[in-house]
XYZ file of C-alpha atoms in Angstrom:
295
model
C 9.601 17.109 -18.891
C 6.228 18.333 -17.647
C 6.384 19.133 -13.907
C 3.755 18.182 -11.298
C 1.386 21.183 -10.664
C 0.770 20.135 -7.196
C 2.815 22.340 -4.566
C 4.205 20.142 -1.682
C 4.543 21.596 1.782
C 7.393 23.761 3.087
C 8.876 24.046 -0.625
C 9.453 20.284 -0.752
C 10.423 19.112 -4.264
C 8.908 15.659 -4.027
C 6.441 13.790 -1.878
C 7.154 10.311 -0.843
C 5.606 7.385 0.954
C 6.705 3.907 1.827
C 3.583 1.806 2.124
C 3.784 -1.744 3.405
C 1.016 -4.408 2.831
C 1.249 -6.648 5.781
C -0.317 -9.699 4.220
C 1.342 -12.063 6.646
C 0.132 -15.632 6.211
C -3.251 -14.685 5.001
C -2.117 -15.346 1.446
C -1.718 -19.057 1.877
C -5.102 -19.471 3.671
C -6.986 -17.696 1.015
C -5.322 -19.278 -1.939
C -5.311 -23.015 -0.324
C -8.352 -22.825 1.886
C -8.458 -26.633 2.274
C -4.979 -27.290 3.458
C -3.254 -23.863 3.733
C -3.419 -24.248 7.651
C -0.916 -27.113 7.299
C 1.456 -25.804 4.834
C 4.063 -24.767 7.314
C 6.805 -23.185 4.887
C 4.395 -20.572 3.398
C 2.887 -19.762 6.817
C 6.474 -19.218 8.313
C 7.405 -17.017 5.248
C 4.249 -14.955 5.946
C 4.647 -14.835 9.647
C 8.341 -13.227 9.155
C 6.468 -10.076 8.219
C 4.796 -9.088 11.452
C 7.102 -10.841 13.777
C 10.607 -10.210 12.496
C 10.473 -7.570 9.714
C 7.993 -5.092 11.183
C 10.097 -4.418 14.310
C 13.090 -3.883 12.063
C 11.142 -1.506 9.918
C 9.845 0.395 12.863
C 13.478 0.747 14.414
C 14.466 2.397 11.041
C 11.588 4.779 11.041
C 12.408 5.937 14.520
C 16.012 6.291 13.585
C 15.010 8.815 10.761
C 11.962 10.178 12.418
C 9.612 8.900 9.727
C 5.879 8.310 9.981
C 4.537 6.002 7.125
C 1.502 3.860 6.171
C 0.777 0.096 6.446
C -2.065 -1.757 4.777
C -3.446 -4.565 6.792
C -6.056 -7.202 6.153
C -8.637 -7.473 8.968
C -7.775 -11.226 9.754
C -4.092 -10.210 10.128
C -5.003 -7.462 12.503
C -6.821 -10.195 14.634
C -3.837 -12.583 14.373
C -1.044 -10.160 15.265
C -2.697 -7.383 17.514
C 0.580 -6.661 19.283
C 2.372 -5.698 15.904
C -0.571 -3.596 15.060
C -0.144 -1.810 18.439
C 3.579 -1.249 17.882
C 2.733 0.353 14.495
C 0.137 2.624 16.038
C 2.155 3.515 19.083
C 4.849 4.899 16.758
C 2.376 7.179 15.039
C 1.990 5.360 11.811
C -1.050 4.857 9.724
C -2.843 1.601 9.305
C -5.166 1.299 6.246
C -7.789 -1.239 4.985
C -6.484 -4.140 2.878
C -9.466 -6.466 2.774
C -10.307 -9.145 5.249
C -8.267 -12.366 4.244
C -6.679 -10.735 1.152
C -9.659 -11.802 -0.884
C -10.020 -10.478 -4.364
C -13.050 -8.028 -4.394
C -13.743 -8.609 -8.069
C -14.489 -12.339 -7.260
C -17.442 -11.360 -5.198
C -20.847 -9.566 -5.893
C -21.810 -6.329 -4.130
C -23.255 -8.038 -1.091
C -20.161 -10.128 -0.476
C -18.023 -7.153 -0.968
C -19.786 -5.223 1.576
C -19.729 -8.101 4.003
C -15.890 -8.432 3.571
C -15.346 -4.649 3.701
C -17.361 -3.923 6.876
C -15.950 -7.094 8.506
C -12.524 -5.579 8.052
C -13.632 -2.174 9.496
C -14.947 -4.163 12.558
C -11.622 -5.970 12.997
C -9.699 -2.793 12.996
C -12.065 -0.901 15.362
C -12.669 -3.817 17.770
C -9.129 -5.155 18.080
C -6.936 -1.980 17.894
C -9.338 0.869 17.921
C -8.266 1.871 14.551
C -10.519 3.680 11.871
C -8.881 3.326 8.410
C -8.728 6.481 6.281
C -7.348 4.771 3.183
C -7.779 1.615 1.174
C -5.745 -0.664 -0.918
C -7.393 -3.501 -2.739
C -5.805 -6.920 -2.596
C -4.022 -7.526 -5.891
C -5.130 -4.020 -6.801
C -8.427 -5.293 -7.822
C -10.718 -2.461 -6.765
C -14.018 -2.051 -8.597
C -16.899 0.553 -8.690
C -18.806 -1.191 -5.904
C -15.729 -0.924 -3.551
C -15.268 2.675 -4.497
C -18.807 3.224 -3.465
C -18.239 1.592 -0.185
C -15.223 3.660 0.620
C -17.245 6.955 -0.064
C -20.214 5.615 1.999
C -17.833 5.008 4.958
C -16.027 8.273 4.737
C -12.665 7.136 3.500
C -10.311 9.900 2.338
C -8.191 8.008 -0.282
C -7.667 4.978 -2.323
C -4.380 3.467 -3.515
C -4.956 0.687 -6.007
C -5.092 2.408 -9.512
C -2.714 3.453 -12.005
C -4.167 6.397 -14.160
C -1.362 8.798 -13.444
C 2.138 9.429 -11.991
C 0.809 11.740 -9.406
C -2.174 11.914 -7.190
C -5.581 12.778 -8.690
C -9.252 13.127 -7.574
C -11.732 10.499 -8.463
C -15.209 11.745 -8.680
C -18.528 9.802 -8.744
C -22.120 10.637 -8.353
C -21.873 9.631 -4.695
C -18.737 11.607 -3.856
C -14.985 11.715 -4.284
C -11.683 10.148 -3.284
C -8.051 11.087 -3.629
C -6.170 8.397 -5.699
C -2.591 7.929 -4.591
C -1.577 5.860 -7.479
C 0.361 2.635 -7.535
C 2.480 0.994 -10.205
C 4.191 -2.488 -10.697
C 7.480 -0.531 -11.104
C 7.412 0.517 -7.525
C 6.010 -2.851 -6.110
C 8.432 -5.447 -4.684
C 6.423 -8.431 -5.869
C 7.985 -8.556 -9.368
C 11.655 -8.622 -8.208
C 11.338 -10.559 -5.019
C 8.136 -12.749 -4.892
C 8.868 -16.580 -5.179
C 5.711 -18.407 -4.063
C 4.544 -21.290 -5.959
C 1.545 -21.946 -3.782
C -0.259 -18.808 -4.932
C 1.085 -18.981 -8.540
C 3.975 -16.524 -8.461
C 7.485 -17.811 -9.382
C 9.475 -14.653 -10.046
C 13.307 -15.025 -10.513
C 14.517 -13.627 -7.255
C 16.774 -10.673 -7.796
C 19.790 -9.686 -5.536
C 18.901 -6.902 -3.013
C 20.813 -4.266 -5.003
C 19.449 -5.348 -8.405
C 15.858 -5.864 -7.133
C 15.745 -2.372 -5.528
C 17.605 -0.451 -8.259
C 14.542 0.170 -10.235
C 12.745 1.815 -7.089
C 15.712 4.350 -6.883
C 15.447 5.000 -10.618
C 11.668 5.695 -10.419
C 12.404 7.919 -7.292
C 14.931 10.089 -9.325
C 12.491 10.575 -12.117
C 9.688 11.716 -9.659
C 12.264 13.931 -7.900
C 13.355 15.570 -11.124
C 9.599 16.225 -11.997
C 8.706 17.396 -8.623
C 6.264 14.472 -8.218
C 5.243 11.669 -6.085
C 6.946 8.546 -5.298
C 5.202 5.556 -3.582
C 6.755 2.278 -2.726
C 4.479 -0.747 -2.355
C 6.395 -3.174 -0.324
C 5.758 -6.353 1.701
C 7.562 -6.927 5.102
C 8.357 -10.608 4.246
C 9.980 -9.437 0.939
C 11.595 -6.138 1.359
C 11.725 -6.441 5.065
C 14.403 -9.218 4.795
C 17.829 -8.263 6.262
C 19.895 -7.669 3.235
C 17.126 -5.863 1.404
C 16.252 -3.670 4.245
C 19.901 -2.770 4.662
C 19.797 -1.371 1.115
C 16.780 0.624 2.010
C 18.257 2.027 5.106
C 21.370 3.267 3.212
C 19.047 4.722 0.532
C 16.872 6.639 3.208
C 19.933 8.071 4.798
C 21.213 9.384 1.531
C 17.910 10.940 0.210
C 17.033 12.492 3.456
C 20.213 14.435 3.404
C 18.817 16.353 0.370
C 16.460 18.148 2.688
C 13.731 18.811 0.244
C 11.764 15.533 0.235
C 8.518 15.229 2.107
C 8.054 11.718 3.542
C 4.486 11.543 5.159
C 1.793 8.995 5.890
C -0.451 8.587 2.929
C -3.492 10.122 4.646
C -1.439 13.341 5.165
C -0.558 13.436 1.548
C -4.126 12.768 0.466
C -5.342 15.675 2.801
C -2.832 17.888 1.281
C -3.899 16.969 -2.263
C -7.496 17.786 -1.574
C -6.553 21.073 0.026
C -4.565 21.975 -3.054
C -7.423 21.069 -5.262
C -9.749 23.326 -3.252
C -7.305 26.114 -3.635
C -6.789 25.558 -7.381
C -8.951 23.253 -9.225
C -6.383 23.116 -12.026
C -3.621 21.769 -9.716
C -5.233 18.217 -9.330
C -6.503 16.315 -12.264
C -9.999 14.657 -12.047
C -10.955 11.276 -13.169
C -14.689 10.731 -13.465
C -16.209 7.259 -12.406
C -17.479 4.894 -13.341
C -15.384 4.413 -16.565
C -17.885 2.157 -18.114
C -21.364 0.868 -17.045
C -21.530 -2.279 -19.167
C -19.221 -4.658 -21.153
C -18.036 -2.934 -24.308
C -18.507 -5.999 -26.471
C -22.026 -6.612 -25.750
């Protein structure tokens, strides 16, 4: 097995981050704009995240002394400011996740800028937060959004899948650290059952649904790599599932050689490592393509 060339702080063997996408009930409003406001079951399912799951998650983080990252649409920041304040008060990071969980690739550059900057305004105006990182709704980032991130001084992006470990993305306009995601560490496949937005996954039991995450972690731990969970409070924050997470956290933290950190801290470390040794961090150069390949 090829080991990760990035050296983690304080001799840690593996860098880890649990990132929560707090979509709340934005999903039903963006997917069903005409009548989503009166679909009470999906609204209530989404509201479970900021009202019930987030306090539970924050309690666990306090118990273990963890600081982690949350990605929140601007509309959700506006609807649930008290929840956002709880997150920031505990020292966690809140990143950019679109405004109403809109798909960036469905819009042209002008619309993308409008949504992107509207979200920045919501974060700053409502909770005084300046996001350092971005995750695209449904991972659908494109070159225009990359350019917006660089223009607004973002430190990292977390929607792409070109590696197992962090890497640098360089364009003519600047660079970003990519903290890569993967469906194997996303809780949507095992737990999402949401007909209104077109997802009808067979819901796994808590232990079966989370088993794959632990297997992914062990592989990264063996390789000295980077493990990133992409979870949603209304899915993995449910009581039985979160109980599984708590037990796992308690066990892995006892190893003593794992670095759990907010994603902006991991990104800053990766950039510092790249500055010390250019061979330590792989570079992807963007754009990949400038026109359709068939035309």
